[in-house]
């Protein structure tokens, strides 16, 4: 490989890194679950593909713009200082243009290939993530609650893509995603509290000496998540199979949250973080398996 080709490849990798592919994949997955929960049988697979493409573009653009806005903060934290902008692999201008192009392309694609409501929900996700959550990280510890809103909209967009409207079922999915994010992100904030404090971000663990309030909120949000996660069975979105699995997962997740609330150390926080990363895909898989019974 020539020197020019190697440099070109590194540049491509840097721009790909700006999109936070794992986050984009998670956002696309939750949107797909909303679609599958609301889609008629047999599933319109073309519609699902269009939804995933548009959602991934929009999510990637949001991540690039977030890193453009927070480039100075990222440069102060050990966990983010090697991101493309603070490491000077991509300039802020390039990242901003790239993020705007991806975001606009994602919303336009959803508008043209899916429907206007789904595109509007994607735009709302972008606006609330970049216009509310991102600046509030410097101001108030409530930023985590605000940030959970854009993170919970994708399954609503998926439902809208399948149905062309938003009903109670979509808001149940919103509530599940909203509540799941709070213990998940509080665990991350506890693990990296010194990093966040160095960047002067107003995360709860940075303001909570001893972690009593952080542990209490982790426990309360997880306790609230368990009954909400059972709502799909109560409102006819799923049956007994999902109900039993969701209850078992909720009890296990709550146990990890309770341990963090009691111990309040990095070990218990990392275990809670791992539990949260297992909990969500397992719960959503149960929902889809229950609805389709293995037949798609």
Tab-separated table of C-alpha atoms in Angstrom:
chain	number	residue	atom	x	y	z
A	1	UNK	CA	0.000	0.000	0.000
A	2	UNK	CA	1.379	3.423	-0.996
A	3	UNK	CA	1.834	6.267	1.498
A	4	UNK	CA	-0.978	8.262	-0.149
A	5	UNK	CA	-3.337	5.286	0.016
A	6	UNK	CA	-2.496	4.715	3.684
A	7	UNK	CA	-3.177	8.376	4.509
A	8	UNK	CA	-6.455	8.198	2.584
A	9	UNK	CA	-7.479	5.096	4.502
A	10	UNK	CA	-6.678	6.741	7.838
A	11	UNK	CA	-8.815	9.730	6.870
A	12	UNK	CA	-11.745	7.481	5.984
A	13	UNK	CA	-11.381	5.667	9.297
A	14	UNK	CA	-11.343	8.982	11.159
A	15	UNK	CA	-14.592	10.129	9.532
A	16	UNK	CA	-16.153	6.727	10.209
A	17	UNK	CA	-15.098	7.059	13.849
A	18	UNK	CA	-16.910	10.415	14.032
A	19	UNK	CA	-20.202	8.592	13.418
A	20	UNK	CA	-19.747	6.372	16.524
A	21	UNK	CA	-20.788	3.210	14.637
A	22	UNK	CA	-21.759	1.253	17.762
A	23	UNK	CA	-24.100	4.027	18.903
A	24	UNK	CA	-25.563	4.321	15.392
A	25	UNK	CA	-26.112	0.555	15.355
A	26	UNK	CA	-27.900	0.663	18.731
A	27	UNK	CA	-30.116	3.549	17.616
A	28	UNK	CA	-30.938	1.731	14.374
A	29	UNK	CA	-31.708	-1.465	16.306
A	30	UNK	CA	-34.203	0.287	18.603
A	31	UNK	CA	-35.838	1.943	15.595
A	32	UNK	CA	-36.066	-1.466	13.902
A	33	UNK	CA	-37.734	-2.933	17.008
A	34	UNK	CA	-40.343	-0.178	16.894
A	35	UNK	CA	-40.950	-0.996	13.242
A	36	UNK	CA	-41.219	-4.747	13.815
A	37	UNK	CA	-43.530	-4.214	16.793
A	38	UNK	CA	-45.912	-2.206	14.658
A	39	UNK	CA	-45.534	-3.748	11.199
A	40	UNK	CA	-48.208	-5.900	9.574
A	41	UNK	CA	-47.538	-9.513	8.644
A	42	UNK	CA	-45.782	-10.386	6.407
A	43	UNK	CA	-43.187	-7.773	7.283
A	44	UNK	CA	-42.505	-5.115	4.597
A	45	UNK	CA	-38.749	-5.687	4.579
A	46	UNK	CA	-38.051	-2.846	2.132
A	47	UNK	CA	-39.600	-0.386	4.563
A	48	UNK	CA	-37.413	-1.720	7.380
A	49	UNK	CA	-34.288	-1.362	5.234
A	50	UNK	CA	-35.170	2.242	4.381
A	51	UNK	CA	-35.779	3.013	8.050
A	52	UNK	CA	-32.423	1.568	9.117
A	53	UNK	CA	-30.509	3.457	6.417
A	54	UNK	CA	-32.117	6.809	7.235
A	55	UNK	CA	-31.806	6.310	10.990
A	56	UNK	CA	-28.146	5.288	10.758
A	57	UNK	CA	-27.318	8.345	8.640
A	58	UNK	CA	-29.099	10.661	11.063
A	59	UNK	CA	-27.520	9.070	14.142
A	60	UNK	CA	-24.053	9.217	12.600
A	61	UNK	CA	-24.535	12.878	11.755
A	62	UNK	CA	-25.684	13.662	15.294
A	63	UNK	CA	-22.551	12.031	16.726
A	64	UNK	CA	-20.273	13.979	14.382
A	65	UNK	CA	-21.964	17.277	15.267
A	66	UNK	CA	-21.857	16.465	18.983
A	67	UNK	CA	-18.111	15.882	18.761
A	68	UNK	CA	-17.705	19.122	16.833
A	69	UNK	CA	-19.519	21.073	19.537
A	70	UNK	CA	-17.717	19.308	22.396
A	71	UNK	CA	-14.237	19.178	20.858
A	72	UNK	CA	-12.656	21.228	23.651
A	73	UNK	CA	-14.316	19.090	26.334
A	74	UNK	CA	-13.242	15.883	24.589
A	75	UNK	CA	-9.664	17.120	24.567
A	76	UNK	CA	-9.653	17.361	28.372
A	77	UNK	CA	-10.879	13.822	29.105
A	78	UNK	CA	-8.722	10.720	28.892
A	79	UNK	CA	-11.537	8.590	27.460
A	80	UNK	CA	-12.193	11.018	24.573
A	81	UNK	CA	-8.923	12.842	23.907
A	82	UNK	CA	-8.048	10.490	21.027
A	83	UNK	CA	-11.273	11.140	19.148
A	84	UNK	CA	-10.765	12.459	15.587
A	85	UNK	CA	-11.062	16.194	16.340
A	86	UNK	CA	-8.968	16.556	19.528
A	87	UNK	CA	-6.343	14.247	18.008
A	88	UNK	CA	-6.326	16.562	14.936
A	89	UNK	CA	-7.095	13.844	12.442
A	90	UNK	CA	-10.168	15.816	11.344
A	91	UNK	CA	-10.664	19.572	11.597
A	92	UNK	CA	-13.737	21.021	13.372
A	93	UNK	CA	-14.912	22.520	10.076
A	94	UNK	CA	-14.655	19.192	8.261
A	95	UNK	CA	-16.455	17.388	11.072
A	96	UNK	CA	-19.211	20.016	11.173
A	97	UNK	CA	-19.809	19.852	7.425
A	98	UNK	CA	-19.735	16.054	7.527
A	99	UNK	CA	-22.193	15.956	10.439
A	100	UNK	CA	-24.589	18.416	8.809
A	101	UNK	CA	-24.494	16.478	5.539
A	102	UNK	CA	-25.186	13.121	7.214
A	103	UNK	CA	-27.960	14.535	9.414
A	104	UNK	CA	-29.673	16.262	6.490
A	105	UNK	CA	-29.270	13.176	4.302
A	106	UNK	CA	-30.780	10.952	6.986
A	107	UNK	CA	-33.853	13.131	7.532
A	108	UNK	CA	-34.327	13.670	3.774
A	109	UNK	CA	-33.999	9.930	3.115
A	110	UNK	CA	-36.590	9.103	5.771
A	111	UNK	CA	-38.942	11.735	4.339
A	112	UNK	CA	-38.607	10.397	0.790
A	113	UNK	CA	-38.347	6.656	1.429
A	114	UNK	CA	-40.421	6.175	4.620
A	115	UNK	CA	-42.801	8.984	5.609
A	116	UNK	CA	-42.861	12.557	6.845
A	117	UNK	CA	-43.691	11.687	10.457
A	118	UNK	CA	-40.655	9.447	10.820
A	119	UNK	CA	-38.459	12.169	9.301
A	120	UNK	CA	-39.880	14.756	11.711
A	121	UNK	CA	-39.172	12.466	14.667
A	122	UNK	CA	-35.581	12.049	13.455
A	123	UNK	CA	-35.266	15.834	13.220
A	124	UNK	CA	-36.697	16.158	16.738
A	125	UNK	CA	-34.099	13.661	17.957
A	126	UNK	CA	-31.320	15.741	16.427
A	127	UNK	CA	-32.672	19.023	17.800
A	128	UNK	CA	-33.147	17.744	21.356
A	129	UNK	CA	-29.787	15.929	21.411
A	130	UNK	CA	-27.720	18.802	20.054
A	131	UNK	CA	-29.812	21.773	21.195
A	132	UNK	CA	-30.795	20.659	24.697
A	133	UNK	CA	-28.767	17.731	26.036
A	134	UNK	CA	-25.354	18.792	24.728
A	135	UNK	CA	-25.310	22.336	26.217
A	136	UNK	CA	-26.989	21.202	29.451
A	137	UNK	CA	-24.062	18.892	30.221
A	138	UNK	CA	-22.176	22.007	31.307
A	139	UNK	CA	-25.038	23.427	33.375
A	140	UNK	CA	-27.075	20.853	35.297
A	141	UNK	CA	-26.985	17.212	36.347
A	142	UNK	CA	-30.496	16.932	34.914
A	143	UNK	CA	-28.808	16.678	31.519
A	144	UNK	CA	-28.994	12.888	31.862
A	145	UNK	CA	-32.789	13.006	32.095
A	146	UNK	CA	-33.008	15.440	29.168
A	147	UNK	CA	-30.581	13.335	27.137
A	148	UNK	CA	-32.717	10.239	27.634
A	149	UNK	CA	-35.474	11.870	25.552
A	150	UNK	CA	-33.679	11.857	22.165
A	151	UNK	CA	-32.356	8.405	23.009
A	152	UNK	CA	-35.898	7.095	23.424
A	153	UNK	CA	-37.407	8.573	20.240
A	154	UNK	CA	-35.986	6.081	17.652
A	155	UNK	CA	-38.444	3.226	18.459
A	156	UNK	CA	-41.275	5.765	18.198
A	157	UNK	CA	-39.921	6.635	14.768
A	158	UNK	CA	-39.842	2.943	13.923
A	159	UNK	CA	-43.476	2.537	14.927
A	160	UNK	CA	-44.393	5.606	12.865
A	161	UNK	CA	-42.546	4.102	9.892
A	162	UNK	CA	-44.686	0.959	10.140
A	163	UNK	CA	-48.034	2.549	10.995
A	164	UNK	CA	-47.830	6.129	9.743
A	165	UNK	CA	-48.953	7.337	13.170
A	166	UNK	CA	-47.901	7.233	16.818
A	167	UNK	CA	-50.080	5.419	19.362
A	168	UNK	CA	-49.927	4.215	22.939
A	169	UNK	CA	-47.747	1.272	21.988
A	170	UNK	CA	-45.067	3.599	20.607
A	171	UNK	CA	-45.017	5.576	23.845
A	172	UNK	CA	-44.614	2.364	25.834
A	173	UNK	CA	-41.470	1.659	23.823
A	174	UNK	CA	-40.381	5.250	24.457
A	175	UNK	CA	-40.841	4.797	28.215
A	176	UNK	CA	-38.814	1.566	28.252
A	177	UNK	CA	-35.898	3.166	26.398
A	178	UNK	CA	-36.124	6.341	28.477
A	179	UNK	CA	-35.923	4.537	31.810
A	180	UNK	CA	-33.238	2.093	30.658
A	181	UNK	CA	-30.867	4.891	29.689
A	182	UNK	CA	-30.831	6.514	33.142
A	183	UNK	CA	-29.122	3.725	35.145
A	184	UNK	CA	-26.993	2.944	32.094
A	185	UNK	CA	-25.596	6.471	31.807
A	186	UNK	CA	-25.345	7.037	35.549
A	187	UNK	CA	-23.161	3.924	35.750
A	188	UNK	CA	-20.929	5.345	33.004
A	189	UNK	CA	-20.821	8.734	34.725
A	190	UNK	CA	-19.806	7.102	38.014
A	191	UNK	CA	-17.002	5.116	36.393
A	192	UNK	CA	-15.629	8.202	34.602
A	193	UNK	CA	-16.548	10.824	37.201
A	194	UNK	CA	-12.954	12.066	37.519
A	195	UNK	CA	-12.777	12.564	33.760
A	196	UNK	CA	-16.088	14.441	33.734
A	197	UNK	CA	-14.963	16.583	36.671
A	198	UNK	CA	-11.737	17.437	34.832
A	199	UNK	CA	-13.827	18.712	31.908
A	200	UNK	CA	-16.156	20.572	34.318
A	201	UNK	CA	-19.282	18.722	33.200
A	202	UNK	CA	-22.251	18.831	35.555
A	203	UNK	CA	-22.741	15.083	35.871
A	204	UNK	CA	-24.455	13.888	39.041
A	205	UNK	CA	-21.564	11.672	40.278
A	206	UNK	CA	-19.241	14.708	40.060
A	207	UNK	CA	-21.493	16.593	42.503
A	208	UNK	CA	-22.408	13.645	44.710
A	209	UNK	CA	-19.657	12.925	47.209
A	210	UNK	CA	-20.019	9.353	48.375
A	211	UNK	CA	-22.496	8.485	45.619
A	212	UNK	CA	-25.589	8.240	47.823
A	213	UNK	CA	-27.802	10.233	45.442
A	214	UNK	CA	-26.370	8.492	42.368
A	215	UNK	CA	-27.027	5.068	43.878
A	216	UNK	CA	-30.538	6.067	44.930
A	217	UNK	CA	-31.425	7.298	41.449
A	218	UNK	CA	-29.966	4.186	39.806
A	219	UNK	CA	-32.115	1.997	42.063
A	220	UNK	CA	-35.296	4.048	41.620
A	221	UNK	CA	-35.068	4.259	37.827
A	222	UNK	CA	-34.386	0.532	37.541
A	223	UNK	CA	-37.274	-0.275	39.872
A	224	UNK	CA	-39.544	1.876	37.698
A	225	UNK	CA	-38.300	0.174	34.539
A	226	UNK	CA	-39.453	-3.311	35.541
A	227	UNK	CA	-43.233	-2.628	35.665
A	228	UNK	CA	-43.008	-0.400	32.582
A	229	UNK	CA	-41.225	-3.194	30.712
A	230	UNK	CA	-44.245	-5.442	31.408
A	231	UNK	CA	-46.648	-2.984	29.746
A	232	UNK	CA	-46.362	-4.568	26.259
A	233	UNK	CA	-48.063	-7.691	27.654
A	234	UNK	CA	-50.705	-5.649	29.475
A	235	UNK	CA	-51.620	-3.661	26.358
A	236	UNK	CA	-51.616	-6.522	23.866
A	237	UNK	CA	-48.232	-5.965	22.207
A	238	UNK	CA	-46.871	-9.254	23.574
A	239	UNK	CA	-47.981	-12.310	25.522
A	240	UNK	CA	-47.007	-14.492	28.469
A	241	UNK	CA	-43.634	-15.506	27.011
A	242	UNK	CA	-42.480	-11.890	26.909
A	243	UNK	CA	-44.024	-11.128	30.302
A	244	UNK	CA	-42.097	-13.919	32.040
A	245	UNK	CA	-38.829	-13.038	30.334
A	246	UNK	CA	-39.195	-9.305	30.993
A	247	UNK	CA	-39.952	-9.949	34.650
A	248	UNK	CA	-36.867	-12.151	35.047
A	249	UNK	CA	-34.651	-9.636	33.262
A	250	UNK	CA	-36.080	-6.796	35.330
A	251	UNK	CA	-35.383	-8.594	38.592
A	252	UNK	CA	-31.804	-9.345	37.546
A	253	UNK	CA	-31.184	-5.768	36.375
A	254	UNK	CA	-32.652	-4.412	39.612
A	255	UNK	CA	-30.325	-6.653	41.617
A	256	UNK	CA	-27.282	-5.158	39.868
A	257	UNK	CA	-28.655	-1.656	40.426
A	258	UNK	CA	-29.264	-2.416	44.095
A	259	UNK	CA	-25.700	-3.636	44.469
A	260	UNK	CA	-24.361	-0.411	42.978
A	261	UNK	CA	-26.630	1.655	45.239
A	262	UNK	CA	-25.279	-0.271	48.241
A	263	UNK	CA	-21.592	-0.550	47.325
A	264	UNK	CA	-21.156	2.654	45.305
A	265	UNK	CA	-17.813	1.693	43.781
A	266	UNK	CA	-16.419	1.285	40.281
A	267	UNK	CA	-16.675	-2.513	40.348
A	268	UNK	CA	-20.417	-2.493	41.037
A	269	UNK	CA	-20.890	0.317	38.494
A	270	UNK	CA	-19.084	-1.655	35.778
A	271	UNK	CA	-21.194	-4.717	36.550
A	272	UNK	CA	-24.335	-2.600	36.270
A	273	UNK	CA	-23.098	-1.186	32.966
A	274	UNK	CA	-22.499	-4.693	31.618
A	275	UNK	CA	-25.939	-5.784	32.856
A	276	UNK	CA	-27.551	-2.820	31.094
A	277	UNK	CA	-25.815	-3.697	27.823
A	278	UNK	CA	-27.212	-7.239	28.059
A	279	UNK	CA	-30.637	-6.271	29.362
A	280	UNK	CA	-31.830	-4.073	26.509
A	281	UNK	CA	-31.111	-6.335	23.502
A	282	UNK	CA	-32.450	-9.351	25.397
A	283	UNK	CA	-35.657	-7.528	26.340
A	284	UNK	CA	-36.252	-6.228	22.821
A	285	UNK	CA	-35.478	-9.651	21.337
A	286	UNK	CA	-38.086	-11.200	23.634
A	287	UNK	CA	-40.642	-8.669	22.441
A	288	UNK	CA	-40.071	-9.459	18.775
A	289	UNK	CA	-39.845	-13.226	19.305
A	290	UNK	CA	-43.097	-13.182	21.255
A	291	UNK	CA	-44.884	-11.254	18.530
A	292	UNK	CA	-43.678	-13.331	15.606
A	293	UNK	CA	-43.160	-16.692	17.255
A	294	UNK	CA	-40.037	-17.297	15.232
A	295	UNK	CA	-41.866	-16.684	11.950
A	296	UNK	CA	-41.010	-13.487	10.108
